Amino acid sequence: LTLSIYLTMPEGPEVESAKSLVEKNLSGLRIKQAIVADDEKVFVNCKDTLQSALEGRRLLEVKRKGKYLWFLLDGEGPIPLIHFGMTGSIIVQGVGSAKYTRINIDTENWPPRFCKLELVFEGGKRMAFVDGRRFGKVKLQSNPLTEEPVSKLGFDFISEMPSLEAFTEALARFQRAGSSMRIKALLLDQAFAAGVGNWVADEVLYQARIHPEQPVADMEAAQIKAMHTKMLEIGQISVAANADYTEFPPDWLFHYRWTGKQASSIDGKKIDFITVGSRTSAYVPALQKLVKGSGLSSQKPVSKKAAPKAPKAAKAKNGQDAEEEGGKATKQQGSKRKASAAAAKAEGASPGAEQQDEEAAGELEEQQQQKPTGPQKGRGNKRKAPSSVPEAPVAAECEGATAEGDGAEDKAGAGRVRGVKQGNKRARVSAAAASPAAPATAPKKAAGKGGRNKDAAAAADGADNEDATGGAKPEAAGAKRGRQQGKTKAAAAAASAGASEKGARPKRGSAAK
């Protein structure tokens, strides 16, 4: 017997179908043999004990809540709890399994490929739990209903759907809290509605005409009622069809969404894909629109594309104002990042987040990648010192310095001008001292090494005196750069003058004669 079984990520309807399959074919039978694969990722702390815990015990009943399935067995000891992950499925030999979509499994051979657990029952009947991508989990527990993760699940949307009043109250808890959580992310939260997965959530929102990014805090009463009604209908119809997607109504979004995010349409209307709650969401923009500020909360939703940017700090008139404005801008940016982190945490974190994390991990190839944005550089950062002295004339350098900026940089430019002027003055004095026409009283080595050191020391003393008398630090930094350029030009002038003096100096001893 060869069965072609098409799998998608198992959700409530698919797991309910597996439950019915086991109950109809294996209930009341004793387990004669359990064959456990050597896979510690799938078997959580039970790979070595699962066989002894199952063999010899009779299957009494099969239970399900959300995407979890467990067997009630006779006798003493723990019972197996199974989570199907992304590609998990239960197959009964000769009978088959539920029909999913997207992944083809051939059951021609037994045990089937990717078999993780095979149970041999009395009478020769066999059951296998298969999982190709190994996101499924098998655990041993005493009572799953009182232990995590099942104890943390919300209502089961197939078997425990609350009344409209109770459903509205559950949503109102998020509305009164002013939460920024989007409705798609809330539906995927297993602590809110167990068994709702990606395709069920998209189908509910499409049929209820609700945008996946609709903020929960702004949902209207009519939207809540429509969503409640569609959750009931979709759960009932999919279970009645035994999760066989070929039996789903032809106008369901389900039949048109599996395109790998390629262009598609339904009834002539475009299907678009966005990422909400870390999952790819299919929706029809022409029918599913955001509703702003009309829910139980006065909070208005903010579209991701229209999110306001942090205001830029105004130009300061002086260094102190620039520092204060820069500090304000930094605080505003920090507050914005904290708010974004809190919103992301509200959308993704919950007691049922374990299941979402496993499913999202398997859907990485379908997620939109977001590049992290680093902190913005403040306008008050100091300019880096030039790597080399510009070749432009000194006058042009001074003009450039006076036009470099405003606020703190105006003072730095002014100081730089004075520094350059001081350097030029020292260059002229040094050149004059080294010239043959200079007075006899002028020191012959004014432009020498000692003279330059004295000039530099004097300039440094001057800079220290300026700081001591209240000169601004940016001004002193500018003066320092100017003095460095001036010293370089002074050295060049002295070298040139020295070369001229050497060429005009008479031979040694002629002056004495």
Coordinates of N, CA, C and O in Angstrom, one line a residue, residues 15-134:
V15 N -4.1 17.7 14.3 CA -3.8 16.8 15.5 C -5.1 16.1 16.0 O -5.1 15.0 16.4
E16 N -6.2 16.8 15.8 CA -7.5 16.1 16.1 C -7.8 15.0 15.1 O -8.3 13.9 15.6
S17 N -7.4 15.1 13.9 CA -7.5 14.0 12.9 C -6.6 12.8 13.3 O -7.1 11.7 13.2
A18 N -5.4 13.1 13.8 CA -4.5 12.0 14.3 C -5.1 11.3 15.5 O -5.1 10.1 15.6
K19 N -5.7 12.1 16.4 CA -6.4 11.5 17.6 C -7.5 10.6 17.2 O -7.6 9.4 17.7
S20 N -8.3 11.0 16.2 CA -9.4 10.1 15.7 C -8.9 8.9 15.1 O -9.5 7.8 15.3
L21 N -7.8 9.0 14.3 CA -7.2 7.9 13.6 C -6.8 6.8 14.6 O -7.0 5.6 14.5
V22 N -6.1 7.2 15.7 CA -5.6 6.2 16.7 C -6.8 5.6 17.5 O -6.8 4.4 17.7
E23 N -7.7 6.5 17.9 CA -8.9 6.0 18.6 C -9.6 4.9 17.9 O -10.0 3.9 18.4
K24 N -9.9 5.2 16.6 CA -10.7 4.2 15.8 C -10.0 2.9 15.5 O -10.7 1.9 15.4
N25 N -8.7 2.9 15.4 CA -8.0 1.7 15.0 C -7.2 1.0 16.1 O -6.9 -0.2 16.0
L26 N -6.9 1.7 17.2 CA -6.0 1.1 18.2 C -6.5 1.1 19.6 O -5.9 0.5 20.5
S27 N -7.6 1.7 19.9 CA -8.1 1.8 21.3 C -8.5 0.4 21.8 O -9.0 -0.4 21.1
G28 N -8.1 0.2 23.1 CA -8.4 -1.1 23.7 C -7.3 -2.2 23.5 O -7.3 -3.2 24.1
L29 N -6.3 -1.9 22.6 CA -5.3 -2.9 22.3 C -4.1 -2.7 23.2 O -3.7 -1.5 23.6
R30 N -3.4 -3.8 23.5 CA -2.2 -3.7 24.3 C -0.9 -3.5 23.5 O -0.8 -4.1 22.4
I31 N 0.0 -2.8 24.0 CA 1.3 -2.5 23.3 C 2.2 -3.7 23.6 O 2.6 -3.9 24.8
K32 N 2.6 -4.4 22.6 CA 3.5 -5.5 22.8 C 5.0 -5.1 22.7 O 5.8 -5.7 23.4
Q33 N 5.2 -4.1 21.8 CA 6.6 -3.7 21.6 C 6.7 -2.2 21.2 O 5.8 -1.7 20.5
A34 N 7.7 -1.5 21.8 CA 7.9 -0.1 21.5 C 9.3 0.0 20.9 O 10.3 -0.4 21.6
I35 N 9.5 0.5 19.7 CA 10.8 0.7 19.1 C 11.1 2.2 19.1 O 10.4 3.0 18.4
V36 N 12.1 2.6 19.8 CA 12.4 4.0 20.0 C 13.7 4.3 19.2 O 14.7 3.7 19.4
A37 N 13.6 5.4 18.4 CA 14.8 5.8 17.6 C 15.8 6.5 18.5 O 15.5 7.0 19.6
D38 N 17.1 6.5 18.1 CA 18.1 7.1 18.9 C 18.2 8.6 18.5 O 19.0 9.0 17.7
D39 N 17.3 9.4 19.1 CA 17.2 10.8 18.8 C 16.8 11.6 20.0 O 15.6 11.7 20.4
E40 N 17.8 12.1 20.7 CA 17.6 12.8 21.9 C 16.9 14.2 21.7 O 16.4 14.8 22.7
K41 N 16.9 14.7 20.5 CA 16.2 16.0 20.2 C 14.7 15.8 20.3 O 14.0 16.6 20.8
V42 N 14.2 14.7 19.8 CA 12.8 14.4 19.7 C 12.3 13.9 21.1 O 11.3 14.3 21.6
F43 N 13.1 12.9 21.7 CA 12.7 12.3 23.0 C 13.3 13.1 24.1 O 14.5 13.1 24.3
V44 N 12.5 13.8 24.8 CA 13.0 14.7 25.9 C 13.1 14.0 27.2 O 12.1 13.6 27.8
N45 N 14.4 13.7 27.5 CA 14.7 13.0 28.8 C 13.9 11.6 28.9 O 13.6 11.2 30.1
C46 N 13.7 10.9 27.8 CA 12.9 9.7 27.9 C 13.4 8.7 26.9 O 12.7 7.6 26.8
K47 N 14.4 8.9 26.2 CA 14.9 8.0 25.1 C 15.2 6.6 25.7 O 14.8 5.6 25.1
D48 N 15.7 6.5 26.9 CA 16.1 5.2 27.5 C 15.0 4.6 28.3 O 15.2 3.4 28.7
T49 N 14.0 5.4 28.7 CA 12.9 4.9 29.6 C 11.6 4.7 28.9 O 10.7 4.1 29.5
L50 N 11.5 5.2 27.7 CA 10.2 5.2 27.0 C 9.7 3.8 26.7 O 8.5 3.4 26.9
Q51 N 10.6 2.9 26.3 CA 10.2 1.6 25.9 C 9.6 0.8 27.0 O 8.5 0.2 26.9
S52 N 10.3 0.8 28.2 CA 9.8 0.1 29.4 C 8.5 0.7 29.9 O 7.7 0.0 30.5
A53 N 8.3 2.0 29.7 CA 7.1 2.7 30.2 C 5.9 2.3 29.3 O 4.7 2.4 29.8
L54 N 6.1 1.9 28.1 CA 4.9 1.6 27.2 C 4.6 0.1 27.0 O 3.4 -0.2 27.0
E55 N 5.6 -0.7 27.0 CA 5.4 -2.1 26.7 C 4.6 -2.8 27.7 O 4.8 -2.6 28.9
G56 N 3.6 -3.6 27.3 CA 2.7 -4.3 28.2 C 1.5 -3.6 28.7 O 0.6 -4.1 29.4
R57 N 1.3 -2.3 28.3 CA 0.2 -1.5 28.8 C -0.8 -1.3 27.7 O -0.5 -1.3 26.5
R58 N -2.1 -1.2 28.1 CA -3.2 -1.1 27.2 C -3.6 0.3 26.9 O -3.6 1.1 27.8
L59 N -3.9 0.6 25.6 CA -4.3 2.0 25.3 C -5.8 2.1 25.6 O -6.6 1.5 25.0
L60 N -6.1 3.0 26.5 CA -7.5 3.2 26.9 C -8.2 4.3 26.2 O -9.3 4.2 25.8
E61 N -7.4 5.4 26.0 CA -8.1 6.6 25.4 C -7.0 7.5 24.9 O -5.8 7.5 25.4
V62 N -7.4 8.4 23.9 CA -6.4 9.4 23.4 C -7.0 10.7 23.7 O -8.2 11.0 23.4
K63 N -6.2 11.6 24.2 CA -6.6 13.0 24.6 C -5.8 14.0 23.7 O -4.7 13.8 23.3
R64 N -6.4 15.2 23.6 CA -5.8 16.3 22.8 C -6.1 17.6 23.4 O -7.3 17.8 23.9
K65 N -5.2 18.5 23.5 CA -5.5 19.9 23.7 C -4.5 20.7 22.9 O -3.3 20.5 23.0
G66 N -5.0 21.7 22.1 CA -4.2 22.4 21.3 C -3.5 21.5 20.3 O -4.1 20.7 19.6
K67 N -2.2 21.6 20.2 CA -1.4 20.8 19.3 C -0.7 19.7 20.0 O 0.2 19.1 19.4
Y68 N -1.1 19.3 21.2 CA -0.6 18.2 22.0 C -1.5 17.0 22.0 O -2.8 17.2 22.0
L69 N -0.9 15.9 22.0 CA -1.7 14.6 22.0 C -1.0 13.7 23.0 O 0.2 13.7 23.2
W70 N -1.9 13.0 23.8 CA -1.3 12.0 24.8 C -2.2 10.8 24.9 O -3.4 10.9 24.6
F71 N -1.6 9.7 25.3 CA -2.3 8.4 25.4 C -2.5 8.1 26.9 O -1.6 8.2 27.7
L72 N -3.8 7.7 27.2 CA -4.1 7.2 28.5 C -3.9 5.7 28.5 O -4.6 5.0 27.7
L73 N -3.1 5.2 29.4 CA -2.7 3.8 29.4 C -3.2 3.2 30.8 O -3.3 3.9 31.8
D74 N -3.4 1.9 30.8 CA -3.7 1.2 32.0 C -2.5 1.0 32.8 O -1.3 1.2 32.4
G75 N -2.6 0.6 34.1 CA -1.5 0.2 34.9 C -0.8 1.5 35.5 O -1.3 2.6 35.3
E76 N 0.3 1.2 36.2 CA 1.0 2.3 36.8 C 2.1 2.8 35.9 O 2.6 2.1 35.1
G77 N 2.5 4.1 36.1 CA 3.6 4.7 35.4 C 3.2 5.9 34.5 O 2.0 6.2 34.4
P78 N 4.1 6.6 34.0 CA 3.9 7.8 33.2 C 3.3 7.4 31.8 O 3.3 6.2 31.4
I79 N 2.8 8.4 31.1 CA 2.2 8.3 29.8 C 2.9 9.2 28.8 O 3.4 10.2 29.2
P80 N 2.8 8.9 27.5 CA 3.5 9.7 26.5 C 2.7 10.9 26.1 O 1.5 10.8 25.8
L81 N 3.4 12.0 26.0 CA 2.8 13.3 25.5 C 3.6 13.6 24.2 O 4.8 13.7 24.2
I82 N 2.8 13.9 23.2 CA 3.5 14.1 21.9 C 3.1 15.5 21.3 O 1.9 15.9 21.3
H83 N 4.1 16.3 20.9 CA 3.9 17.5 20.2 C 4.4 17.3 18.8 O 5.5 16.8 18.6
F84 N 3.6 17.7 17.8 CA 3.9 17.3 16.4 C 4.9 18.2 15.7 O 5.4 17.9 14.6
G85 N 5.2 19.3 16.3 CA 6.2 20.2 15.7 C 5.8 20.7 14.4 O 4.6 21.1 14.2
M86 N 6.7 20.7 13.4 CA 6.3 21.2 12.1 C 5.8 20.1 11.1 O 4.9 20.4 10.3
T87 N 6.5 19.0 11.2 CA 6.2 17.9 10.2 C 5.8 16.6 10.8 O 5.8 15.6 10.2
G88 N 5.4 16.6 12.1 CA 5.1 15.4 12.8 C 3.8 14.8 12.3 O 2.9 15.6 11.9
S89 N 3.7 13.5 12.3 CA 2.4 12.8 11.9 C 2.4 11.4 12.5 O 3.4 10.8 12.8
I90 N 1.2 10.9 12.7 CA 1.0 9.6 13.2 C 0.3 8.8 12.0 O -0.6 9.2 11.4
I91 N 1.0 7.6 11.7 CA 0.5 6.8 10.6 C 0.2 5.4 11.2 O 0.9 4.8 12.0
V92 N -1.0 4.9 10.8 CA -1.4 3.5 11.2 C -1.2 2.7 9.9 O -1.7 3.0 8.8
Q93 N -0.4 1.6 10.1 CA -0.1 0.8 8.9 C -1.3 0.2 8.2 O -2.2 -0.3 8.9
G94 N -1.4 0.4 6.9 CA -2.6 -0.1 6.2 C -3.8 0.9 6.2 O -4.7 0.6 5.5
V95 N -3.7 1.9 7.0 CA -4.9 2.8 7.1 C -4.5 4.2 6.6 O -5.2 4.9 5.9
G96 N -3.3 4.7 7.0 CA -2.8 6.0 6.5 C -2.8 7.0 7.6 O -2.7 6.7 8.8
S97 N -2.9 8.3 7.2 CA -2.8 9.4 8.1 C -3.7 10.5 7.6 O -4.3 10.4 6.5
A98 N -3.7 11.6 8.3 CA -4.4 12.8 7.9 C -3.7 13.4 6.7 O -2.5 13.3 6.5
K99 N -4.5 14.1 5.8 CA -3.9 14.8 4.7 C -3.6 16.2 5.1 O -4.5 16.9 5.6
Y100 N -2.3 16.6 4.9 CA -1.9 18.0 5.1 C -1.5 18.5 3.8 O -2.0 18.0 2.7
T101 N -0.7 19.5 3.7 CA -0.2 20.0 2.4 C 1.2 20.3 2.5 O 1.8 20.5 3.6
R102 N 1.9 20.4 1.4 CA 3.2 20.9 1.1 C 4.3 19.9 1.2 O 5.3 20.0 0.5
I103 N 4.3 18.9 2.0 CA 5.4 17.9 2.1 C 4.9 16.6 1.8 O 3.9 16.1 2.4
N104 N 5.5 15.9 0.9 CA 5.0 14.5 0.5 C 5.8 13.4 1.2 O 7.0 13.4 1.2
I105 N 5.0 12.5 1.8 CA 5.6 11.4 2.5 C 5.1 10.1 1.9 O 3.9 9.9 1.7
D106 N 6.1 9.2 1.5 CA 5.7 8.0 0.9 C 5.7 6.9 1.9 O 6.8 6.6 2.6
T107 N 4.6 6.2 2.2 CA 4.6 5.1 3.2 C 4.6 3.7 2.5 O 4.1 2.8 3.1
E108 N 5.3 3.6 1.4 CA 5.4 2.3 0.8 C 6.1 1.3 1.6 O 5.8 0.1 1.7
N109 N 7.2 1.8 2.3 CA 7.9 0.9 3.2 C 7.5 1.0 4.6 O 7.0 2.1 5.0
W110 N 7.7 -0.1 5.4 CA 7.4 0.0 6.8 C 8.6 -0.5 7.6 O 9.1 -1.6 7.2
P111 N 9.0 0.1 8.6 CA 8.5 1.4 9.1 C 8.8 2.5 8.1 O 9.7 2.5 7.4
P112 N 7.9 3.6 8.1 CA 8.1 4.6 7.2 C 9.4 5.5 7.4 O 10.0 5.4 8.5
R113 N 9.8 6.2 6.4 CA 10.9 7.0 6.6 C 10.7 8.1 7.6 O 9.6 8.5 7.9
F114 N 11.8 8.4 8.3 CA 11.8 9.4 9.4 C 10.9 8.9 10.6 O 10.4 9.7 11.4
C115 N 10.8 7.6 10.8 CA 10.1 7.0 11.9 C 10.9 7.3 13.2 O 12.1 6.9 13.3
K116 N 10.2 7.8 14.2 CA 10.9 8.1 15.5 C 10.4 7.1 16.6 O 11.2 6.7 17.4
L117 N 9.1 6.7 16.5 CA 8.6 5.8 17.5 C 7.6 4.8 16.7 O 6.7 5.3 16.1
E118 N 7.9 3.5 16.9 CA 7.0 2.5 16.3 C 6.4 1.7 17.4 O 7.1 1.2 18.3
L119 N 5.1 1.6 17.5 CA 4.4 0.8 18.4 C 3.7 -0.4 17.8 O 3.0 -0.3 16.8
V120 N 4.0 -1.6 18.3 CA 3.4 -2.9 17.8 C 2.4 -3.3 18.8 O 2.7 -3.6 19.9
F121 N 1.1 -3.4 18.3 CA 0.0 -3.8 19.2 C -0.3 -5.2 19.0 O 0.1 -5.9 18.0
E122 N -1.1 -5.8 19.9 CA -1.5 -7.1 19.8 C -2.4 -7.3 18.6 O -3.1 -6.3 18.2
G123 N -2.3 -8.4 17.9 CA -3.0 -8.6 16.7 C -2.2 -8.1 15.5 O -2.7 -8.3 14.4
G124 N -1.0 -7.6 15.7 CA -0.2 -7.2 14.6 C -0.3 -5.8 14.1 O 0.4 -5.4 13.1
K125 N -1.2 -5.0 14.6 CA -1.4 -3.7 14.1 C -0.2 -2.8 14.6 O 0.3 -3.0 15.7
R126 N 0.2 -1.9 13.7 CA 1.3 -1.1 14.0 C 1.0 0.4 13.8 O 0.3 0.8 12.9
M127 N 1.6 1.2 14.6 CA 1.5 2.7 14.5 C 2.9 3.3 14.5 O 3.8 2.8 15.2
A128 N 3.1 4.4 13.8 CA 4.4 5.0 13.8 C 4.2 6.5 13.9 O 3.3 7.1 13.3
F129 N 5.1 7.1 14.7 CA 5.2 8.6 14.8 C 6.4 9.0 14.0 O 7.5 8.6 14.3
V130 N 6.2 9.8 12.9 CA 7.2 10.2 12.0 C 7.4 11.7 12.1 O 6.5 12.5 12.4
D131 N 8.7 12.2 11.9 CA 9.0 13.6 12.0 C 10.2 13.9 11.2 O 11.3 13.6 11.7
G132 N 10.1 14.3 10.0 CA 11.2 14.6 9.1 C 12.2 15.7 9.6 O 13.4 15.6 9.4
R133 N 11.6 16.8 10.1 CA 12.4 17.9 10.4 C 12.8 18.0 11.9 O 13.5 18.9 12.4
R134 N 12.3 17.0 12.7 CA 12.7 16.8 14.1 C 12.4 18.0 15.0 O 13.1 18.2 16.0

